[in-house]
Structures are given as structure tokens and as C-alpha cells.
């Protein structure tokens, strides 16, 4: 294990240093998995909190119908960033977790293929753009003066989550070991209702048409942004800390990278992407108007 001010390098992967309990990490592979557990797994800035909200709405009628006032972080906490020190063994089933872990660090019990994993991925130019802003917004990440420098760190894996290409490729190539659904941020953005239905089918949850509509309504960018239980404003301000003005729900769109990447940066990234992703048939959408 080695570390710098922001990153904790553990078993080949970079964690956010201040939010990690090292004892928990050391024992993560033996963390007991229940058959009805559900994991949302992502590389950072790929739609984690959005999916957290969607799954929470799908699973909990009290959330869907707004009869219980609970933050989504408490309904679907992060496994490795347990900032509220929840005793996960005491959580009632079904438990939803979020995680940025690479495939080789997740609890072994997930390989029984009973518990479910939803892997959300996003086109990496938008991930970089979102991550660049987030790094300059929250106190627990290293800020970066320009996108060029951030892209350099991103490609080198000097960010929480390490190398984006490794994360997605490894999960994809080891998908047969898990009960896993791959779904893209962009598909969710382009047709949220279909994405919710895809998720319900995978999770074995039968919701009425009205309930699906209620999930979709409460998971739009606009409605999440104004819902204090879902938008992370208070969590970032009071528990994580911020270093500038901003919002967790920043733009919430496809293709904002075009407002930040130069042509040269974009072309440089394309060459790397084509080379590294040539054997991975996952579909990426780079533009809001793309089919
Ligand atoms: S984190 O910090 O890794 O958990 O971040 P993560 O939640 O994975 O990603 C944050 C980005 O997701 C966007 N987001 C949404 N987009 C569309 N619709 C909805 N409802 C939604 N909720 C969150 C959020 O705005 C971040 O993207 P950017 O591009 O920065 O806006």
C-alpha cells in the first residue's frame, strides 16, 4: 500500500484516501453477500447517483410514493466509501450498494451469480469532463488547473478509480463470472423509460405502468436536481466538503465534452480509445443527436 494526499493505492487500484476504512478494505473479499443484494458498479462520474436514485425508486414503494423521507445515500450506500459508518450486516434485504470497485476487488460472494450487478458506463470524454469539474469542486479530490493536465492524469490512472479502460474492459471481459447487466448512461439519457424497464426486467421487478412513470419522473435531471434527498448538495457541503461553488448534478447531458475538448485533445483521445477498446463491443454514444 502506498498513498499520496488524495489517493490511496491499494491492491493496484486508487481509492479516495480520506473516506476509506482500510480494515474494511482488507476484508472486502469475504464481505458476506446475500442472494438478493444488488450492486451498482461504475467508474466515477458515469451515472452512479442517477442509478442509485432509479434503483431506489424501483425497489422502495415508500420512495416512489414519497411517503418516507430518506436520502438515497441511505437507501443505496457506497460499499467502500461508507461515510455514515453503517453496519451493512444489519441492513434489511434487499440491500442496494453502489461501488466503483474493479472486478477483482469485489466480494467473492458476488461470483455465486445470484446477487445482481448493474454496470453503468458512459462515454469517457464526458466522464473526463464531468470528473475534471468534480475534482475542482469537492475538497477530497485533487484539483486540476486545466483539462489537458486532468486528461493526462486520467489516462495515467492517477485518479480515484484508476484507469478507466482497465475498469470497463476488465468488468466486461469477466462478465461471465457475474450476474451482470451493462447499461449506458447515454441510453438512460435518451430513453429513460426504456432504461427503467430494462432495469426492472433484469432485477425481476414488475412495476405497473404508473409506477414506472413515477420512477422516470423522479429520476429526471431536473427533478433530481431540485430534490435534496437525491442531489447530494447537503452531503457534499456538510460531510464531504467543497472548495468552490458548484453542483453534483452539473449538466447531466451527452456531449458536453465538445465544450471543453480542443480538436487536438479529442483526436488524441480517439486514437487511444480505438486502440484500447477495439475488442470490446459495447456501444458508446458521444453526441446527444446520435442514434
Ligand atoms: S460519482 O461522484 O462517481 O458518484 O458521480 P456519478 O453519479 O457517477 O456521475 C455524476 C454525473 O451524473 C450526472 N447525473 C445525471 N445525468 C442525467 N440525469 C440525471 N438524473 C443525473 N443525475 C446525475 C451528473 O450531473 C454528473 O454528470 P455531469 O456531466 O458532471 O453533469
Short mmCIF file of N, CA and C and ligand atoms in Angstrom, two decimals, residues 42-54 78 98 100 120 122 126-127 129-131 133-134 141 185 188-189 192 218-225 230 232 236 247-254 256, ligand 1:
data_model
loop_
_atom_site.label_atom_id
_atom_site.label_comp_id
_atom_site.label_asym_id
_atom_site.label_seq_id
_atom_site.Cartn_x
_atom_site.Cartn_y
_atom_site.Cartn_z
N UNK A 42 -19.75 1.28 -11.17
CA UNK A 42 -19.42 2.30 -12.17
C UNK A 42 -17.97 2.73 -12.01
N UNK A 43 -17.42 3.28 -13.07
CA UNK A 43 -16.25 4.14 -12.93
C UNK A 43 -16.82 5.50 -12.48
N UNK A 44 -16.09 6.26 -11.62
CA UNK A 44 -16.65 7.55 -11.18
C UNK A 44 -17.12 8.42 -12.34
N UNK A 45 -18.17 9.15 -12.06
CA UNK A 45 -18.77 10.15 -12.96
C UNK A 45 -19.49 9.54 -14.17
N UNK A 46 -19.98 8.32 -13.98
CA UNK A 46 -20.63 7.63 -15.11
C UNK A 46 -22.14 7.46 -14.92
N UNK A 47 -22.68 8.01 -13.83
CA UNK A 47 -24.12 7.87 -13.62
C UNK A 47 -24.48 7.08 -12.37
N UNK A 48 -23.59 7.03 -11.42
CA UNK A 48 -23.80 6.26 -10.19
C UNK A 48 -25.03 6.75 -9.41
N UNK A 49 -25.02 8.05 -9.13
CA UNK A 49 -26.06 8.61 -8.26
C UNK A 49 -27.43 8.56 -8.95
N UNK A 50 -27.39 8.70 -10.23
CA UNK A 50 -28.63 8.59 -11.03
C UNK A 50 -29.21 7.18 -10.89
N UNK A 51 -28.36 6.19 -11.06
CA UNK A 51 -28.82 4.80 -10.98
C UNK A 51 -29.21 4.45 -9.54
N UNK A 52 -28.51 5.05 -8.61
CA UNK A 52 -28.86 4.87 -7.19
C UNK A 52 -30.31 5.32 -6.97
N UNK A 53 -30.63 6.47 -7.52
CA UNK A 53 -31.99 7.01 -7.40
C UNK A 53 -32.99 6.09 -8.11
N UNK A 54 -32.65 5.65 -9.31
CA UNK A 54 -33.58 4.81 -10.09
C UNK A 54 -33.85 3.48 -9.36
N UNK A 78 -22.64 3.60 -0.64
CA UNK A 78 -21.42 3.08 -1.27
C UNK A 78 -20.83 1.99 -0.38
N UNK A 98 -23.76 0.89 -3.94
CA UNK A 98 -23.03 1.48 -5.06
C UNK A 98 -21.56 1.16 -4.85
N UNK A 100 -17.42 1.68 -6.88
CA UNK A 100 -16.54 1.95 -8.03
C UNK A 100 -15.46 0.86 -8.13
N UNK A 120 -22.94 0.51 -15.01
CA UNK A 120 -23.29 1.67 -15.83
C UNK A 120 -22.01 2.28 -16.39
N UNK A 122 -20.28 5.21 -19.34
CA UNK A 122 -20.56 6.49 -20.03
C UNK A 122 -19.42 6.79 -20.97
N UNK A 126 -17.10 12.43 -21.87
CA UNK A 126 -17.98 13.09 -20.90
C UNK A 126 -17.59 12.74 -19.47
N UNK A 127 -17.07 11.52 -19.27
CA UNK A 127 -16.57 11.17 -17.93
C UNK A 127 -15.44 12.13 -17.55
N UNK A 129 -14.80 15.12 -18.68
CA UNK A 129 -15.33 16.48 -18.48
C UNK A 129 -16.00 16.61 -17.12
N UNK A 130 -16.84 15.63 -16.80
CA UNK A 130 -17.54 15.67 -15.52
C UNK A 130 -16.55 15.56 -14.35
N UNK A 131 -15.58 14.68 -14.53
CA UNK A 131 -14.60 14.40 -13.47
C UNK A 131 -13.69 15.61 -13.25
N UNK A 133 -14.45 18.78 -13.67
CA UNK A 133 -15.19 19.77 -12.86
C UNK A 133 -15.34 19.30 -11.42
N UNK A 134 -15.65 18.02 -11.26
CA UNK A 134 -15.87 17.50 -9.90
C UNK A 134 -14.59 17.60 -9.07
N UNK A 141 -10.80 15.63 -3.55
CA UNK A 141 -10.10 15.25 -4.78
C UNK A 141 -9.08 16.32 -5.15
N UNK A 185 -25.06 5.20 -19.72
CA UNK A 185 -25.61 6.50 -19.29
C UNK A 185 -26.41 7.11 -20.43
N UNK A 188 -29.78 5.70 -20.97
CA UNK A 188 -30.68 6.20 -19.94
C UNK A 188 -31.13 7.61 -20.28
N UNK A 189 -30.19 8.39 -20.77
CA UNK A 189 -30.50 9.79 -21.08
C UNK A 189 -31.45 9.89 -22.27
N UNK A 192 -35.26 7.28 -20.96
CA UNK A 192 -35.21 6.86 -19.55
C UNK A 192 -36.25 5.77 -19.25
N UNK A 218 -39.28 10.95 -11.24
CA UNK A 218 -38.42 11.36 -10.11
C UNK A 218 -36.93 11.15 -10.38
N UNK A 219 -36.63 10.59 -11.56
CA UNK A 219 -35.22 10.36 -11.88
C UNK A 219 -34.73 11.26 -13.01
N UNK A 220 -35.57 12.21 -13.44
CA UNK A 220 -35.06 13.15 -14.45
C UNK A 220 -34.03 14.07 -13.80
N UNK A 221 -33.16 14.61 -14.63
CA UNK A 221 -32.11 15.51 -14.13
C UNK A 221 -32.74 16.68 -13.36
N UNK A 222 -33.77 17.27 -13.95
CA UNK A 222 -34.39 18.45 -13.35
C UNK A 222 -34.99 18.12 -11.98
N UNK A 223 -35.70 17.01 -11.90
CA UNK A 223 -36.34 16.68 -10.63
C UNK A 223 -35.34 16.21 -9.58
N UNK A 224 -34.31 15.50 -10.01
CA UNK A 224 -33.28 15.12 -9.03
C UNK A 224 -32.53 16.35 -8.53
N UNK A 225 -32.30 17.28 -9.43
CA UNK A 225 -31.53 18.47 -9.05
C UNK A 225 -32.25 19.29 -7.97
N UNK A 230 -31.86 13.58 -3.20
CA UNK A 230 -31.19 12.91 -4.32
C UNK A 230 -30.02 13.69 -4.88
N UNK A 232 -27.40 15.44 -3.48
CA UNK A 232 -26.10 15.43 -2.80
C UNK A 232 -25.61 16.81 -2.37
N UNK A 236 -22.43 16.87 0.14
CA UNK A 236 -21.14 17.44 -0.28
C UNK A 236 -20.75 18.61 0.62
N UNK A 247 -22.40 22.17 -8.34
CA UNK A 247 -23.44 21.19 -8.01
C UNK A 247 -23.00 19.82 -8.46
N UNK A 248 -23.37 18.81 -7.68
CA UNK A 248 -23.10 17.44 -8.09
C UNK A 248 -23.82 17.17 -9.40
N UNK A 249 -25.09 17.58 -9.47
CA UNK A 249 -25.81 17.46 -10.74
C UNK A 249 -25.47 18.71 -11.56
N UNK A 250 -24.47 18.60 -12.38
CA UNK A 250 -23.87 19.75 -13.06
C UNK A 250 -24.59 20.05 -14.37
N UNK A 251 -24.36 19.23 -15.40
CA UNK A 251 -25.01 19.43 -16.71
C UNK A 251 -25.96 18.28 -17.03
N UNK A 252 -25.53 17.07 -16.74
CA UNK A 252 -26.38 15.91 -16.94
C UNK A 252 -26.76 15.64 -18.38
N UNK A 253 -25.80 15.79 -19.27
CA UNK A 253 -26.14 15.59 -20.68
C UNK A 253 -25.08 14.77 -21.42
N UNK A 254 -25.33 14.58 -22.71
CA UNK A 254 -24.38 13.84 -23.55
C UNK A 254 -23.67 14.85 -24.45
N UNK A 256 -21.21 17.16 -23.57
CA UNK A 256 -20.65 18.41 -23.01
C UNK A 256 -19.14 18.48 -23.24
S1 LIG B 1 -19.78 9.86 -8.67
O1 LIG B 1 -19.13 11.01 -7.97
O2 LIG B 1 -18.80 8.99 -9.28
O3 LIG B 1 -20.71 9.14 -7.83
O4 LIG B 1 -20.59 10.58 -9.86
P1 LIG B 1 -21.72 9.89 -10.75
O5 LIG B 1 -23.00 9.92 -10.01
O6 LIG B 1 -21.25 8.58 -11.26
O7 LIG B 1 -21.79 10.87 -12.00
C1 LIG B 1 -22.18 12.22 -11.90
C2 LIG B 1 -22.71 12.65 -13.26
O8 LIG B 1 -24.01 12.10 -13.47
C3 LIG B 1 -24.90 13.16 -13.78
N1 LIG B 1 -26.28 12.87 -13.37
C4 LIG B 1 -27.32 12.84 -14.23
N2 LIG B 1 -27.35 12.98 -15.57
C5 LIG B 1 -28.57 12.91 -16.16
N3 LIG B 1 -29.73 12.72 -15.48
C6 LIG B 1 -29.73 12.57 -14.14
N4 LIG B 1 -30.88 12.38 -13.49
C7 LIG B 1 -28.47 12.61 -13.46
N5 LIG B 1 -28.09 12.51 -12.16
C8 LIG B 1 -26.76 12.66 -12.13
C9 LIG B 1 -24.31 14.33 -13.03
O9 LIG B 1 -24.87 15.54 -13.45
C10 LIG B 1 -22.84 14.16 -13.37
O10 LIG B 1 -22.54 14.47 -14.73
P2 LIG B 1 -22.12 15.92 -15.26
O11 LIG B 1 -21.73 15.72 -16.69
O12 LIG B 1 -20.98 16.39 -14.43
O13 LIG B 1 -23.33 16.79 -15.13
#
